[in-house]
XYZ file of C-alpha atoms in Angstrom:
659
model
C 1.026 11.120 -31.289
C 1.373 10.417 -35.015
C -1.372 9.118 -37.255
C -1.622 5.627 -38.726
C -4.139 3.517 -40.640
C -7.697 3.504 -39.285
C -8.598 0.782 -36.817
C -11.390 -1.709 -37.060
C -14.242 -1.442 -34.595
C -13.942 -5.186 -34.116
C -10.538 -4.972 -32.452
C -9.916 -7.425 -29.593
C -11.121 -4.945 -26.932
C -14.663 -6.332 -27.436
C -16.173 -3.265 -25.685
C -14.487 -4.159 -22.414
C -14.059 -1.237 -20.006
C -10.775 0.664 -19.970
C -9.892 3.088 -17.151
C -7.953 6.139 -18.380
C -6.424 8.730 -16.036
C -4.896 11.720 -17.842
C -3.758 14.914 -16.121
C -3.888 16.971 -19.305
C -6.636 17.629 -21.860
C -5.980 14.651 -24.134
C -9.313 13.417 -25.421
C -7.613 11.774 -28.383
C -6.526 8.869 -26.160
C -10.106 8.112 -25.172
C -11.268 8.475 -28.766
C -8.547 6.175 -30.040
C -9.250 3.521 -27.403
C -12.948 3.782 -28.243
C -12.228 3.145 -31.917
C -10.187 0.145 -30.846
C -13.229 -1.382 -29.150
C -12.745 -0.315 -25.524
C -15.406 1.459 -23.490
C -13.395 4.240 -21.833
C -14.019 5.392 -18.268
C -11.975 8.595 -18.104
C -10.698 10.670 -15.184
C -8.646 13.860 -15.083
C -7.775 13.948 -11.391
C -6.232 11.361 -9.084
C -8.693 12.081 -6.255
C -10.952 9.060 -5.877
C -9.311 7.265 -8.822
C -9.127 3.944 -6.952
C -12.868 3.999 -6.287
C -13.647 4.934 -9.884
C -11.370 2.183 -11.199
C -13.099 -0.438 -9.058
C -16.538 0.851 -10.049
C -15.603 0.748 -13.741
C -14.867 -2.999 -13.670
C -11.872 -2.357 -15.959
C -9.108 -4.959 -16.151
C -6.743 -2.445 -17.766
C -5.892 0.988 -16.355
C -3.886 3.633 -18.218
C -2.071 6.490 -16.452
C -1.028 9.250 -18.853
C 2.006 10.721 -17.084
C 3.365 12.682 -20.070
C 4.342 16.065 -18.710
C 3.109 15.102 -15.243
C 5.633 12.603 -13.918
C 5.118 13.146 -10.186
C 1.325 13.086 -10.489
C 1.630 9.997 -12.662
C 3.831 8.155 -10.174
C 1.418 8.966 -7.343
C -1.509 7.720 -9.434
C 0.296 4.487 -10.347
C 0.996 3.831 -6.660
C -2.666 4.409 -5.841
C -3.987 2.204 -8.647
C -1.424 -0.582 -8.294
C -3.333 -2.111 -5.370
C -6.709 -2.578 -7.112
C -5.171 -3.648 -10.426
C -2.757 -6.059 -8.769
C -5.438 -7.546 -6.529
C -7.718 -8.088 -9.523
C -4.995 -9.536 -11.734
C -5.268 -6.499 -14.003
C -2.755 -4.482 -16.000
C -1.494 -0.950 -15.422
C -0.053 0.885 -18.450
C 2.012 4.045 -17.854
C 2.496 6.573 -20.676
C 5.616 8.739 -20.270
C 7.424 11.343 -22.335
C 10.588 10.186 -24.080
C 12.599 12.627 -21.984
C 11.385 10.906 -18.816
C 12.341 7.405 -19.947
C 15.109 7.343 -17.335
C 12.387 7.235 -14.664
C 10.695 4.106 -15.989
C 12.243 2.132 -13.145
C 10.285 4.293 -10.701
C 7.052 3.488 -12.534
C 7.903 -0.220 -12.393
C 8.588 0.006 -8.665
C 5.332 1.927 -8.178
C 3.373 -0.962 -9.709
C 3.069 -0.349 -13.468
C 2.996 -3.569 -15.494
C 3.465 -1.979 -18.940
C 4.843 1.281 -20.336
C 4.881 3.275 -23.559
C 7.069 6.299 -24.331
C 5.851 9.302 -26.350
C 5.936 10.391 -29.143
C 4.168 7.256 -30.317
C 2.033 6.201 -33.225
C -1.630 5.450 -32.736
C -1.147 1.811 -33.616
C 1.542 1.520 -30.920
C -0.870 2.804 -28.300
C -3.606 0.371 -29.321
C -1.187 -2.558 -29.474
C 0.091 -1.644 -25.991
C -3.512 -1.823 -24.768
C -3.879 -5.247 -26.373
C -0.716 -6.531 -24.722
C -1.937 -5.176 -21.388
C -5.332 -6.803 -21.862
C -3.748 -10.153 -22.708
C -1.649 -9.860 -19.543
C -4.843 -9.253 -17.550
C -6.539 -12.305 -19.108
C -3.565 -14.517 -18.329
C -3.155 -13.327 -14.741
C -6.763 -12.722 -13.760
C -8.661 -15.042 -16.071
C -10.903 -14.260 -19.056
C -13.215 -12.214 -16.837
C -10.921 -10.637 -14.238
C -12.340 -10.133 -10.793
C -12.343 -6.728 -9.219
C -10.363 -5.862 -6.103
C -13.446 -6.455 -4.071
C -13.709 -10.039 -5.252
C -17.016 -9.609 -7.159
C -18.397 -7.730 -10.150
C -18.661 -4.088 -9.100
C -21.945 -2.284 -8.642
C -21.724 1.369 -9.544
C -22.764 4.187 -11.826
C -21.651 7.565 -13.116
C -23.906 10.546 -13.803
C -22.814 12.998 -16.503
C -24.698 16.322 -16.165
C -23.549 17.462 -19.612
C -25.495 14.592 -21.189
C -28.015 14.145 -18.386
C -27.356 10.412 -18.585
C -26.071 7.656 -16.348
C -23.431 5.062 -17.195
C -24.057 1.854 -15.236
C -21.590 -0.962 -14.551
C -22.515 -4.255 -16.227
C -23.289 -5.958 -12.901
C -25.662 -3.198 -11.778
C -27.265 -3.045 -15.224
C -27.984 -6.774 -15.065
C -29.313 -6.498 -11.514
C -31.699 -3.645 -12.333
C -32.653 -4.725 -15.851
C -31.137 -1.609 -17.453
C -28.842 -0.944 -20.356
C -25.357 0.267 -19.463
C -26.315 3.733 -20.756
C -29.481 4.645 -18.849
C -31.601 7.740 -18.526
C -31.984 9.441 -15.171
C -35.718 8.669 -15.223
C -35.117 4.950 -15.856
C -32.587 4.829 -13.014
C -34.914 6.578 -10.569
C -37.713 4.143 -11.405
C -35.436 1.345 -10.095
C -35.060 3.134 -6.745
C -37.806 2.693 -4.163
C -39.868 5.848 -3.755
C -38.976 6.030 -0.075
C -35.253 6.152 -0.955
C -35.347 8.704 -3.787
C -35.264 11.587 -1.350
C -32.078 10.219 0.244
C -30.448 9.966 -3.188
C -31.432 13.512 -4.156
C -30.245 14.834 -0.773
C -26.864 13.138 -1.182
C -26.373 14.664 -4.627
C -27.461 18.057 -3.281
C -24.784 17.755 -0.573
C -22.166 17.152 -3.239
C -23.268 20.175 -5.229
C -23.276 22.351 -2.123
C -19.569 21.809 -1.553
C -18.841 18.288 -0.261
C -16.506 16.259 -2.468
C -17.788 12.911 -1.176
C -20.726 11.559 0.802
C -22.682 8.344 1.301
C -26.151 7.085 2.118
C -27.756 3.712 2.885
C -30.898 2.212 1.346
C -32.525 -0.970 0.074
C -31.636 -2.019 -3.481
C -33.797 -4.508 -5.323
C -31.945 -7.785 -5.696
C -29.053 -6.723 -3.456
C -30.673 -5.987 -0.092
C -29.220 -3.264 2.102
C -26.421 -1.261 0.452
C -24.336 1.855 0.984
C -23.734 4.136 -1.988
C -20.408 5.978 -1.756
C -20.701 9.107 -3.943
C -17.938 11.385 -5.161
C -18.168 14.441 -7.421
C -15.574 15.560 -9.919
C -15.266 19.273 -9.182
C -14.109 20.025 -12.719
C -16.718 18.147 -14.788
C -19.567 17.905 -12.277
C -19.806 14.160 -12.874
C -21.003 12.077 -9.934
C -19.360 8.674 -9.418
C -21.005 6.027 -7.226
C -19.638 2.776 -5.821
C -22.291 0.532 -4.246
C -21.293 -1.672 -1.324
C -23.474 -4.631 -0.449
C -24.165 -5.005 3.256
C -26.218 -8.203 3.118
C -29.087 -9.152 5.348
C -28.367 -8.849 9.085
C -30.696 -10.338 11.648
C -31.500 -7.919 14.448
C -30.217 -9.190 17.777
C -27.775 -11.686 16.259
C -24.777 -12.581 18.371
C -21.383 -11.314 17.306
C -20.220 -14.787 16.285
C -23.273 -15.203 14.031
C -22.899 -11.708 12.656
C -19.346 -12.413 11.547
C -20.306 -15.526 9.609
C -17.262 -17.483 8.408
C -14.691 -15.194 10.034
C -12.520 -17.213 12.408
C -12.164 -16.510 16.097
C -8.850 -15.864 17.864
C -8.264 -19.504 18.792
C -8.912 -20.686 15.239
C -6.522 -18.093 13.839
C -3.763 -19.115 16.248
C -4.168 -22.785 15.249
C -3.956 -21.846 11.550
C -0.791 -19.794 12.140
C 0.784 -22.481 14.322
C 0.247 -25.238 11.724
C 1.988 -23.260 9.010
C 4.899 -22.269 11.234
C 5.320 -25.919 12.242
C 5.490 -26.801 8.537
C 8.371 -24.342 8.157
C 6.376 -21.776 6.194
C 6.592 -18.011 6.698
C 3.443 -16.242 7.816
C 2.469 -12.620 7.299
C -0.100 -10.801 9.434
C -2.129 -7.627 8.997
C -3.668 -6.466 12.275
C -6.403 -3.820 12.242
C -8.437 -2.158 14.987
C -11.532 -0.088 14.301
C -11.097 3.203 16.120
C -14.022 4.806 17.956
C -16.021 1.553 17.776
C -17.021 1.767 21.456
C -18.840 4.993 20.639
C -21.041 3.123 18.161
C -22.201 0.728 20.888
C -22.782 3.670 23.220
C -24.660 5.787 20.713
C -26.608 3.128 18.801
C -26.602 -0.058 20.893
C -25.062 -3.505 20.680
C -27.174 -4.706 17.753
C -25.932 -1.859 15.579
C -22.396 -2.530 16.797
C -22.726 -6.122 15.588
C -23.812 -4.856 12.177
C -20.721 -2.672 11.954
C -18.500 -5.617 12.929
C -20.039 -7.752 10.222
C -19.493 -5.036 7.634
C -15.858 -4.654 8.750
C -15.333 -8.417 8.555
C -16.788 -8.478 5.038
C -14.500 -5.663 3.896
C -11.480 -7.423 5.379
C -12.453 -10.667 3.639
C -12.770 -8.805 0.328
C -9.241 -7.441 0.690
C -7.863 -10.859 1.658
C -9.590 -12.608 -1.240
C -8.515 -10.018 -3.778
C -4.902 -9.808 -2.609
C -4.133 -13.438 -1.718
C -7.005 -15.673 -2.830
C -7.237 -18.881 -0.806
C -3.828 -18.403 0.790
C -5.243 -16.075 3.446
C -7.686 -16.246 6.333
C -9.417 -13.530 8.313
C -10.322 -13.532 12.001
C -11.784 -11.370 14.718
C -9.455 -11.422 17.721
C -11.710 -9.561 20.123
C -13.628 -6.301 20.528
C -13.046 -4.467 17.227
C -9.663 -6.041 16.397
C -9.327 -8.031 13.173
C -6.605 -10.161 11.621
C -5.623 -11.076 8.082
C -3.083 -13.925 7.952
C -1.371 -15.319 4.853
C 1.341 -17.889 4.298
C 4.441 -17.194 2.165
C 3.504 -13.523 1.865
C 5.791 -11.173 -0.029
C 6.528 -8.174 2.275
C 5.554 -5.682 -0.443
C 2.257 -7.483 -1.031
C 1.645 -7.540 2.709
C 2.279 -3.797 2.997
C -0.058 -3.171 0.073
C -2.737 -5.333 1.704
C -2.378 -3.295 4.904
C -2.994 -0.109 2.914
C -6.054 -1.688 1.315
C -7.417 -2.688 4.730
C -6.898 0.848 6.029
C -8.697 2.277 2.987
C -11.552 -0.228 3.334
C -12.074 0.576 7.004
C -11.850 4.316 6.264
C -15.069 4.168 4.239
C -18.051 5.128 6.422
C -20.180 2.407 7.994
C -23.930 2.251 8.476
C -24.908 2.692 12.136
C -28.664 2.569 12.538
C -30.005 5.136 10.098
C -26.748 7.114 10.059
C -23.573 6.960 8.006
C -20.698 6.850 10.503
C -16.947 7.256 9.831
C -14.780 5.153 12.129
C -11.292 4.719 10.682
C -8.700 2.215 11.800
C -5.190 1.631 13.062
C -3.413 -0.929 10.880
C -0.037 -2.668 11.168
C 1.616 -5.701 9.615
C 4.375 -8.125 10.571
C 6.069 -11.256 9.227
C 7.237 -14.321 11.098
C 10.904 -14.892 11.877
C 12.915 -18.048 12.427
C 11.938 -19.713 15.688
C 8.610 -17.885 16.030
C 5.515 -19.566 17.327
C 2.000 -18.186 16.818
C 2.133 -16.118 20.002
C 5.438 -14.492 19.006
C 4.366 -13.354 15.546
C 1.014 -12.104 16.883
C 2.863 -10.191 19.608
C 5.115 -8.597 16.984
C 2.076 -7.437 15.015
C 0.485 -6.148 18.216
C 3.598 -4.143 19.091
C 3.601 -2.598 15.607
C -0.049 -1.670 16.018
C 0.503 -0.160 19.469
C 3.338 1.951 18.111
C 1.235 3.311 15.240
C 0.227 6.931 14.902
C -3.395 6.232 15.601
C -2.945 5.293 19.245
C -4.018 7.451 22.112
C -7.157 9.108 20.786
C -9.031 11.005 23.446
C -12.720 10.357 23.915
C -14.063 13.938 23.566
C -12.450 14.424 20.158
C -13.551 10.913 19.176
C -17.134 11.705 20.112
C -17.031 14.854 17.980
C -15.400 12.974 15.109
C -18.163 10.393 15.180
C -20.779 13.109 14.693
C -18.874 15.470 12.416
C -19.730 13.945 9.046
C -23.429 14.135 9.870
C -23.005 17.734 11.049
C -21.183 18.638 7.849
C -23.922 17.191 5.691
C -26.630 18.798 7.856
C -25.158 22.262 7.346
C -24.161 22.777 11.000
C -20.691 24.021 10.025
C -20.779 27.755 9.407
C -18.488 30.778 9.295
C -17.633 33.899 11.227
C -15.296 36.669 10.065
C -12.634 38.360 12.199
C -11.547 41.860 11.124
C -7.982 42.668 10.128
C -7.092 46.285 10.929
C -4.480 48.708 9.631
C -2.433 49.871 12.622
C -1.579 53.149 10.863
C -5.180 54.187 10.063
C -7.355 52.083 12.376
C -9.480 51.070 9.388
C -10.735 47.516 8.838
C -9.103 46.378 5.575
C -9.865 42.666 5.514
C -11.234 39.644 7.343
C -10.241 36.060 8.025
C -12.940 33.409 7.550
C -13.121 31.117 10.600
C -15.113 27.885 10.791
C -17.598 27.323 13.608
C -19.713 24.305 14.529
C -23.061 25.062 16.151
C -23.249 21.874 18.203
C -26.650 20.938 19.621
C -25.367 20.118 23.119
C -21.885 21.666 23.337
C -22.672 25.046 21.816
C -20.208 26.769 19.500
C -17.061 24.781 18.683
C -14.083 26.661 17.259
C -11.907 25.908 14.271
C -9.023 24.283 16.175
C -11.214 21.654 17.854
C -13.278 21.268 14.704
C -10.276 20.424 12.537
C -8.857 18.103 15.221
C -12.122 16.166 15.092
C -12.012 16.172 11.283
C -8.485 14.762 11.317
C -9.635 12.004 13.672
C -12.598 11.248 11.396
C -10.411 11.197 8.294
C -12.312 14.053 6.619
C -9.958 16.997 7.195
C -9.647 17.678 3.468
C -13.413 17.522 2.977
C -13.954 19.962 5.848
C -11.274 22.321 4.558
C -12.830 22.301 1.096
C -16.288 22.905 2.578
C -15.092 25.933 4.570
C -13.168 27.418 1.638
C -16.153 27.203 -0.712
C -18.518 28.446 1.980
C -16.315 31.510 2.537
C -16.136 32.339 -1.175
C -19.893 31.977 -1.541
C -20.532 34.199 1.481
C -18.106 36.877 0.288
C -19.808 37.008 -3.081
C -22.988 38.166 -1.344
C -21.376 40.746 0.966
C -23.268 44.050 1.341
C -21.791 47.245 -0.196
C -20.148 48.237 3.102
C -17.782 45.249 2.759
C -17.135 45.577 -0.967
C -13.515 46.729 -0.554
C -12.403 44.203 2.083
C -9.881 41.446 1.483
C -10.897 37.888 2.338
C -8.427 35.432 3.887
C -9.149 31.699 3.730
C -7.108 28.928 5.308
C -5.575 25.975 3.488
C -3.730 23.067 5.058
C -0.630 21.129 4.088
C -2.958 18.303 3.019
C -4.784 20.706 0.688
C -1.547 21.788 -0.970
C -0.536 18.128 -1.409
C -3.751 17.288 -3.293
C -3.348 16.722 -7.011
C -4.856 19.611 -8.942
C -5.570 21.706 -5.837
C -4.593 25.033 -7.430
C -6.816 24.453 -10.452
C -9.697 23.446 -8.188
C -9.319 26.482 -5.940
C -9.127 28.881 -8.876
C -12.225 27.262 -10.362
C -14.096 27.781 -7.077
C -12.933 31.405 -6.842
C -13.996 32.205 -10.387
C -17.315 30.386 -10.002
C -18.059 32.381 -6.844
C -17.444 35.699 -8.575
C -15.133 36.925 -5.799
C -12.132 38.832 -7.228
C -8.869 36.915 -7.115
C -7.022 40.142 -6.315
C -8.871 40.472 -2.975
C -8.207 36.909 -1.821
C -5.431 35.834 0.549
C -4.637 32.154 0.963
C -3.279 31.469 4.456
C -1.312 28.258 4.884
C -1.023 27.047 8.450
C 2.614 26.879 9.533
C 1.965 24.120 12.072
C 1.271 21.499 9.372
C 4.283 19.842 7.757
C 4.578 20.222 3.985
C 6.417 17.158 2.731
C 7.655 18.678 -0.555
C 8.449 22.367 -0.103
C 9.654 22.705 -3.688
C 6.337 21.494 -5.098
C 4.394 23.599 -2.581
C 6.391 26.657 -3.644
C 5.523 25.986 -7.287
C 1.806 25.632 -6.512
C 1.632 28.713 -4.302
C 3.557 30.588 -6.974
C 0.799 29.663 -9.428
C -1.759 31.158 -7.046
C 0.210 34.402 -6.847
C 0.580 34.522 -10.625
C -3.189 34.048 -10.864
C -3.675 37.180 -8.748
C -4.126 35.820 -5.224
C -1.900 36.609 -2.253
C -0.274 34.065 0.063
C 0.284 34.282 3.827
C 1.950 32.002 6.342
C -0.372 31.646 9.326
C 0.416 31.043 13.014
C 4.105 31.824 12.468
C 6.323 30.956 15.392
C 4.494 27.879 16.709
C 5.793 25.086 14.481
C 8.967 23.257 13.634
C 9.465 24.463 10.066
C 9.177 28.237 10.310
C 12.492 29.229 8.736
C 12.273 26.544 6.063
C 8.868 27.895 5.063
C 10.156 31.469 4.887
C 13.090 30.431 2.708
C 11.151 28.173 0.342
C 7.641 29.539 -0.098
C 6.567 32.573 -2.162
C 4.804 34.686 0.484
C 3.201 38.114 0.756
C 2.178 38.169 4.431
C 3.545 36.771 7.670
C 0.997 36.352 10.469
C 2.519 36.265 13.945
C 0.915 33.645 16.181
C -1.166 34.941 19.089
C 1.257 33.474 21.646
C 4.115 35.581 20.311
C 1.846 38.628 20.071
C 0.855 38.370 23.723
C 4.479 37.826 24.766
C 5.437 41.273 23.495
C 4.097 42.843 26.691
C 6.090 40.382 28.810
C 9.818 40.408 29.562
C 12.441 42.315 27.541
C 13.639 38.982 26.129
C 10.124 38.242 24.840
C 10.050 41.630 23.139
C 13.412 40.945 21.476
C 12.048 37.708 19.978
C 8.981 39.429 18.526
C 11.131 42.298 17.230
C 13.403 39.774 15.515
C 10.472 38.085 13.780
C 9.078 41.423 12.530
C 12.505 42.640 11.346
C 13.156 39.367 9.535
C 9.768 39.468 7.816
C 10.131 43.069 6.708
C 13.657 42.454 5.420
C 12.144 39.714 3.219
C 9.576 42.149 1.895
C 6.656 40.590 3.792
C 3.749 42.475 5.318
C 3.291 41.582 9.013
C -0.083 40.824 10.614
C -0.251 40.194 14.374
C -2.946 37.797 15.586
C -4.565 37.737 19.007
C -4.142 41.410 19.916
C -6.240 42.016 23.027
C -4.866 45.129 24.782
C -3.851 48.685 23.796
C -0.401 48.001 25.289
C 0.169 45.062 22.925
C -0.951 47.153 19.960
C 1.311 50.079 20.896
C 4.365 47.850 21.275
C 3.663 46.084 17.964
C 3.318 49.444 16.208
C 6.687 50.559 17.623
C 8.337 47.429 16.250
C 6.948 48.054 12.738
C 3.966 45.669 12.567
C 1.490 46.917 9.927
C -1.798 45.071 10.642
C -3.493 43.265 13.498
C -6.526 41.169 14.294
C -7.919 40.199 17.676
C -10.452 40.992 20.349
C -9.117 44.533 20.757
C -11.050 45.291 17.577
C -13.667 42.533 17.594
C -14.337 38.875 18.101
C -15.219 36.832 14.994
C -18.484 38.277 13.644
C -21.412 37.401 11.467
C -21.682 39.222 8.125
C -24.391 41.547 9.488
C -22.371 42.482 12.583
C -19.241 42.930 10.486
C -21.049 45.308 8.124
C -22.367 47.309 11.065
C -18.863 47.581 12.513
C -17.325 48.706 9.210
C -20.050 51.305 8.685
C -19.227 52.929 12.037
C -15.801 53.740 10.615
C -13.993 52.268 13.602
């Protein structure tokens, strides 16, 4: 960026908020926008960017995609919904060499662009054009995607200060830059403990959490908190729940939301007038468990909250052109006339995101999730036909068919995670040649109050159902690194293997985050193995290879876990930079079966060794299996033949015996 004449502090920004997402260390953009009169809310990672944008109240968002085109495109897609719903502007900054991809940024939802290198004045003028666009489309004071001024705050530990959104500042009688003490004085004494506990959960490893409390002037609210792992800043978005009368009937609880008959009449009238109708159909998953666990009154509260979230999406996306309805049980409808298919698809994504936020159930914060589908009317349709088409799309969605036991665990998992019920055990990895324990794999365990110990496979299935698989994975990884840092001297030479998922690898900035956690823990990078589960599909193998290559360059080692069980085994071997191949327990146990089984295992080991990979066999339970694996050239094993997963104390005792 080249210099130009200094800018006046009275530029047309008028201290309005500006949301800036930059994937590189470019503080000059924030400084320049600040000189131009904007109050910058900055972010360096895409995780949670939508929530931070909404909380900022900004009508203009800037995505700095220079040198980070793919991350930039993903961020623009994520932010296009909130900015479009609020009538805002989305400015994409790209390198001159990437100008050929501007069409992709337009398709992703950017409203403005600027190519670098650029002069400072060009950047500021681009902001002004974007702001004028926002004023024209959204009005002088653009609404947020939620349809009202946002309530939120951000805590910066470096300054020990809190930045408060204008709406929350006005509600609490604070300035927009408040001290921690002043903020706490506005929180009822009985709720301060809940706030401190939520922040403590974030600092102990969770990336996001929530808690409910009373807020003066707003009634009952839920605060959705997220921590930036790089800066330590805590971002909060406050959701109003409103006053709910205990024992109210469902119809009363849902207020102005239409019933099924009213929705059908609305759809029928518009079809009779020759107008196209678009529908978004959404069903809260696991809602029956709320009624079972907390009672009908609490269930009604959840339905009201869901209806309010749906109405917010409808109002932000379509204004008065849309209606919302409850069709029955936990099924909701958003209907709009003359809907553009792209806008309808975006609204469906917004509904899914809104329902994915946890709900208040009694005194608990409960994740439910939703199945969402959309459909548009066709020539000759009546109301029943278009509703049936939406219903068929919903029934064919990926969320159908959840089984009750996993659902019940999913309902309770977030609470268990925050309560510290998720712990670790370590299973030894043994050199076949020497019989010495050379490393361990960290395995998650849930100490469930009524079901006893729940293993990693069931635990992660429940997390996937609850929509918190990434949060659980992050929690386990950080827990393992922290535990390994405090290992006794007997374990000082062991390698540690931690598991990552395809979703982890797909996260923006995952490698930087993981390396930060490793370095902060004090555990040596050279003794860490990152095991990626082969059963999870990696959408972009080229990008995954680049990221895993960065981990190897940083000193870590990479293994492919559970090899032989999934659909992408050979593709993974060809594309990913690997050090270890771990044979799945099913293949390991087959080696003592028929001659054909042995040939398959031999082929896997030969292929791995020809690629220069070290082979680890999982699930070894008998001396016969171990002997056959050794004959085929396998170098390491883990399984019950040596030991079950162990606590740190039991592991140290085992290693000290020299077994």
